[in-house]
PDB file of C-alpha atoms in Angstrom:
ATOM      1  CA  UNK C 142      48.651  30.956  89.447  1.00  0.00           C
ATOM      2  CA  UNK C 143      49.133  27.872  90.888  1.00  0.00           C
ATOM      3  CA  UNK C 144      47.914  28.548  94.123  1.00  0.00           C
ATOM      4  CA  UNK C 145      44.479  29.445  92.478  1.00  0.00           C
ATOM      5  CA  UNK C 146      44.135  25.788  91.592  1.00  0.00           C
ATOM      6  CA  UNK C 147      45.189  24.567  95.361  1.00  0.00           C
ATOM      7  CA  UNK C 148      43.051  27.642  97.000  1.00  0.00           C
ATOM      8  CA  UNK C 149      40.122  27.182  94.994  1.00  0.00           C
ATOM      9  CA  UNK C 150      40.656  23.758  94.584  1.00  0.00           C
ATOM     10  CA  UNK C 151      39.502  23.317  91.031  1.00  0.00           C
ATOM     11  CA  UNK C 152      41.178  24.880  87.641  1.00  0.00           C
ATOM     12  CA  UNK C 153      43.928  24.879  85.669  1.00  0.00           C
ATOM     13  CA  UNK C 154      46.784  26.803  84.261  1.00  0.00           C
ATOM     14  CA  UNK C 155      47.824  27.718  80.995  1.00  0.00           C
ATOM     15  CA  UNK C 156      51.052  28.850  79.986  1.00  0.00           C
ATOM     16  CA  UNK C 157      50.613  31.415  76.090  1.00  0.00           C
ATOM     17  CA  UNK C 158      53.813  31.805  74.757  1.00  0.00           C
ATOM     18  CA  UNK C 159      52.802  32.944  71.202  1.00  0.00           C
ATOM     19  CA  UNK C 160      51.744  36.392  71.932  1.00  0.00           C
ATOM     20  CA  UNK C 161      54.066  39.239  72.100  1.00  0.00           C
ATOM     21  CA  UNK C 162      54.076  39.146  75.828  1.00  0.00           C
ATOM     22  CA  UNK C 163      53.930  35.581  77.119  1.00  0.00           C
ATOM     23  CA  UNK C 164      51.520  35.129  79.979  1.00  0.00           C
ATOM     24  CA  UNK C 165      49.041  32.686  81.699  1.00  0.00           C
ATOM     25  CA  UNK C 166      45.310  32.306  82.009  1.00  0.00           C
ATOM     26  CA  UNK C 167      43.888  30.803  85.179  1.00  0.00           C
ATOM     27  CA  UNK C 168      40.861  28.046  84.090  1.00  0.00           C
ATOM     28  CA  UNK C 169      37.652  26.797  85.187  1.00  0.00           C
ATOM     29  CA  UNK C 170      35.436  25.422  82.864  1.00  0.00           C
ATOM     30  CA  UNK C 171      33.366  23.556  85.024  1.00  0.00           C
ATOM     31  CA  UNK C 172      30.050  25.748  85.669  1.00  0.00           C
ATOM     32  CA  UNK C 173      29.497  24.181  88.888  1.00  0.00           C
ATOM     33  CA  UNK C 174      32.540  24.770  90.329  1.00  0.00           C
ATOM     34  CA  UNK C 175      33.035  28.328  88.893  1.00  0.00           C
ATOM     35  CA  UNK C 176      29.868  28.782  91.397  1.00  0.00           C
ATOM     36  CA  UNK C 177      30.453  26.878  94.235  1.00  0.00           C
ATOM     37  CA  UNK C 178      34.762  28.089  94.475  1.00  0.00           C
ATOM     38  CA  UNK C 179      35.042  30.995  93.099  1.00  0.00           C
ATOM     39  CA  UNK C 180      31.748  33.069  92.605  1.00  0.00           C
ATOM     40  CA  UNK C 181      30.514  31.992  96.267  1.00  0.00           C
ATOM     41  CA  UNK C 182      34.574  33.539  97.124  1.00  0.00           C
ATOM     42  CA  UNK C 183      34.217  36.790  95.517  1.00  0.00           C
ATOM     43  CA  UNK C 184      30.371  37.114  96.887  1.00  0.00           C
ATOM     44  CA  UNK C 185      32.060  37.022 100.331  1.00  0.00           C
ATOM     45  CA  UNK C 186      34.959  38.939  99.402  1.00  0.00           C
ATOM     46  CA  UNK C 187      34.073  41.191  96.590  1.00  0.00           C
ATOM     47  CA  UNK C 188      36.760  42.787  94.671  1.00  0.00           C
ATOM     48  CA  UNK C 189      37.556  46.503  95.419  1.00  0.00           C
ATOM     49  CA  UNK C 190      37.805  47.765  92.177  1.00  0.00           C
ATOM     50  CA  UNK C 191      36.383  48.416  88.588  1.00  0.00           C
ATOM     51  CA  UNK C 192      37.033  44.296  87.893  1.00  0.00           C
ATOM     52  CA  UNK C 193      34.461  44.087  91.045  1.00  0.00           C
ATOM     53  CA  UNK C 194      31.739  45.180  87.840  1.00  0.00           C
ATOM     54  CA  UNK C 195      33.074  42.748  85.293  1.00  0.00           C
ATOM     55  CA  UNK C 196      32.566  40.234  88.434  1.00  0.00           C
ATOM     56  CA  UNK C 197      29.168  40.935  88.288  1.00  0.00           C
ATOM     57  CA  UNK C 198      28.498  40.587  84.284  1.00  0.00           C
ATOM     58  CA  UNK C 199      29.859  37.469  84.750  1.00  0.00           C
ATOM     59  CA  UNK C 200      28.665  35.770  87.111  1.00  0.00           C
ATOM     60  CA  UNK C 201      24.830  37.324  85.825  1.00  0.00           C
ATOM     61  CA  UNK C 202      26.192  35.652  82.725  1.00  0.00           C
ATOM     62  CA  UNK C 203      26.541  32.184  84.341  1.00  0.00           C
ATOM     63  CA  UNK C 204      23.671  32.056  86.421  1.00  0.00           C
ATOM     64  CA  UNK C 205      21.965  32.407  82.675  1.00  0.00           C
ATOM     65  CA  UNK C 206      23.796  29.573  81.897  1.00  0.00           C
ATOM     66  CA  UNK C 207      23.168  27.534  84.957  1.00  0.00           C
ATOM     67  CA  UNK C 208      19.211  28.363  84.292  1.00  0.00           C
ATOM     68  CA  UNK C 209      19.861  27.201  80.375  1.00  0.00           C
ATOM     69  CA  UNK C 210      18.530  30.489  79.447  1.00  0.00           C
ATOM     70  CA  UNK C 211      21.290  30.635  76.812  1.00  0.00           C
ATOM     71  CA  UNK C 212      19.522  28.312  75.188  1.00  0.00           C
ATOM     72  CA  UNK C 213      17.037  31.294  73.850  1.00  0.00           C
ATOM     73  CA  UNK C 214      17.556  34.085  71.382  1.00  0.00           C
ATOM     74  CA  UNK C 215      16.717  36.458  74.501  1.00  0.00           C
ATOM     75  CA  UNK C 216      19.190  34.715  76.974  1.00  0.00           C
ATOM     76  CA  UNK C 217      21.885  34.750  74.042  1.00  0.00           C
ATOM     77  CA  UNK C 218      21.386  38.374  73.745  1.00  0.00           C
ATOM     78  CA  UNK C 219      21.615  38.940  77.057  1.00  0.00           C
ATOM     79  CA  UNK C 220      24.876  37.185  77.459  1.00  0.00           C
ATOM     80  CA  UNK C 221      26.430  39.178  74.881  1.00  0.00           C
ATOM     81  CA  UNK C 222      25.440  42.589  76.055  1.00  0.00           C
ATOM     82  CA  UNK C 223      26.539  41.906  79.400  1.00  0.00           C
ATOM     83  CA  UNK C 224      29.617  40.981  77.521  1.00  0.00           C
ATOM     84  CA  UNK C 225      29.654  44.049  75.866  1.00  0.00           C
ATOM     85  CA  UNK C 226      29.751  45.881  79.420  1.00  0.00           C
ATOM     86  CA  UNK C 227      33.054  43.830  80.113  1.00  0.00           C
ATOM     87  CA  UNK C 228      36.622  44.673  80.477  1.00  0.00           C
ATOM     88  CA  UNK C 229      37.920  47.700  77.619  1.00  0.00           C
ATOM     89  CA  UNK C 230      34.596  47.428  76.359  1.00  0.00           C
ATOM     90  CA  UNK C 231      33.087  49.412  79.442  1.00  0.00           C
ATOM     91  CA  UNK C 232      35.929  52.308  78.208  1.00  0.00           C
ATOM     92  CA  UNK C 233      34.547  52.578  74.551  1.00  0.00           C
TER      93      UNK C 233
END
């Protein structure tokens, strides 16, 4: 995970410990550099798989966000049903 943060040259990494099966989450919370590192990464290299969908929610998501369109009831919406078409909630 660390090499995410020296690759993409932004981020951070943090360690969870308190759930069942200890793991760690890769972070960018930066909108500007979630676009500029790694959505311009994955628009070049797009991910081969079902995730290569949830790449595409979210990055729809934060382009919202960049345009402050989450600011509205319609943009809010539209962030969370493109959430809802995320992850294990594309298998319910």
């Amino acid at each position: 995970m660390h090499l995410f943060i020296r690759f993409f040259n932004c981020g951070q990494v943090v360690f969870r410990s308190s759930t069942s099966t200890p793991r760690c989450d890769f972070i960018v919370q930066d909108t500007s550099f979630l676009l500029e590192n790694i959505i311009s990464h994955f628009d070049i290299y797009p991910l081969l798989n079902l995730k290569q969908e949830d790449f595409l929610c979210f990055k729809e998501a934060l382009l919202l966000i960049k345009e402050k369109k989450h600011l509205t009831k319609e943009g809010l919406d539209k962030i969370k049903s493109l959430n809802l078409e995320m992850n294990s909630n594309r298998l319910r």
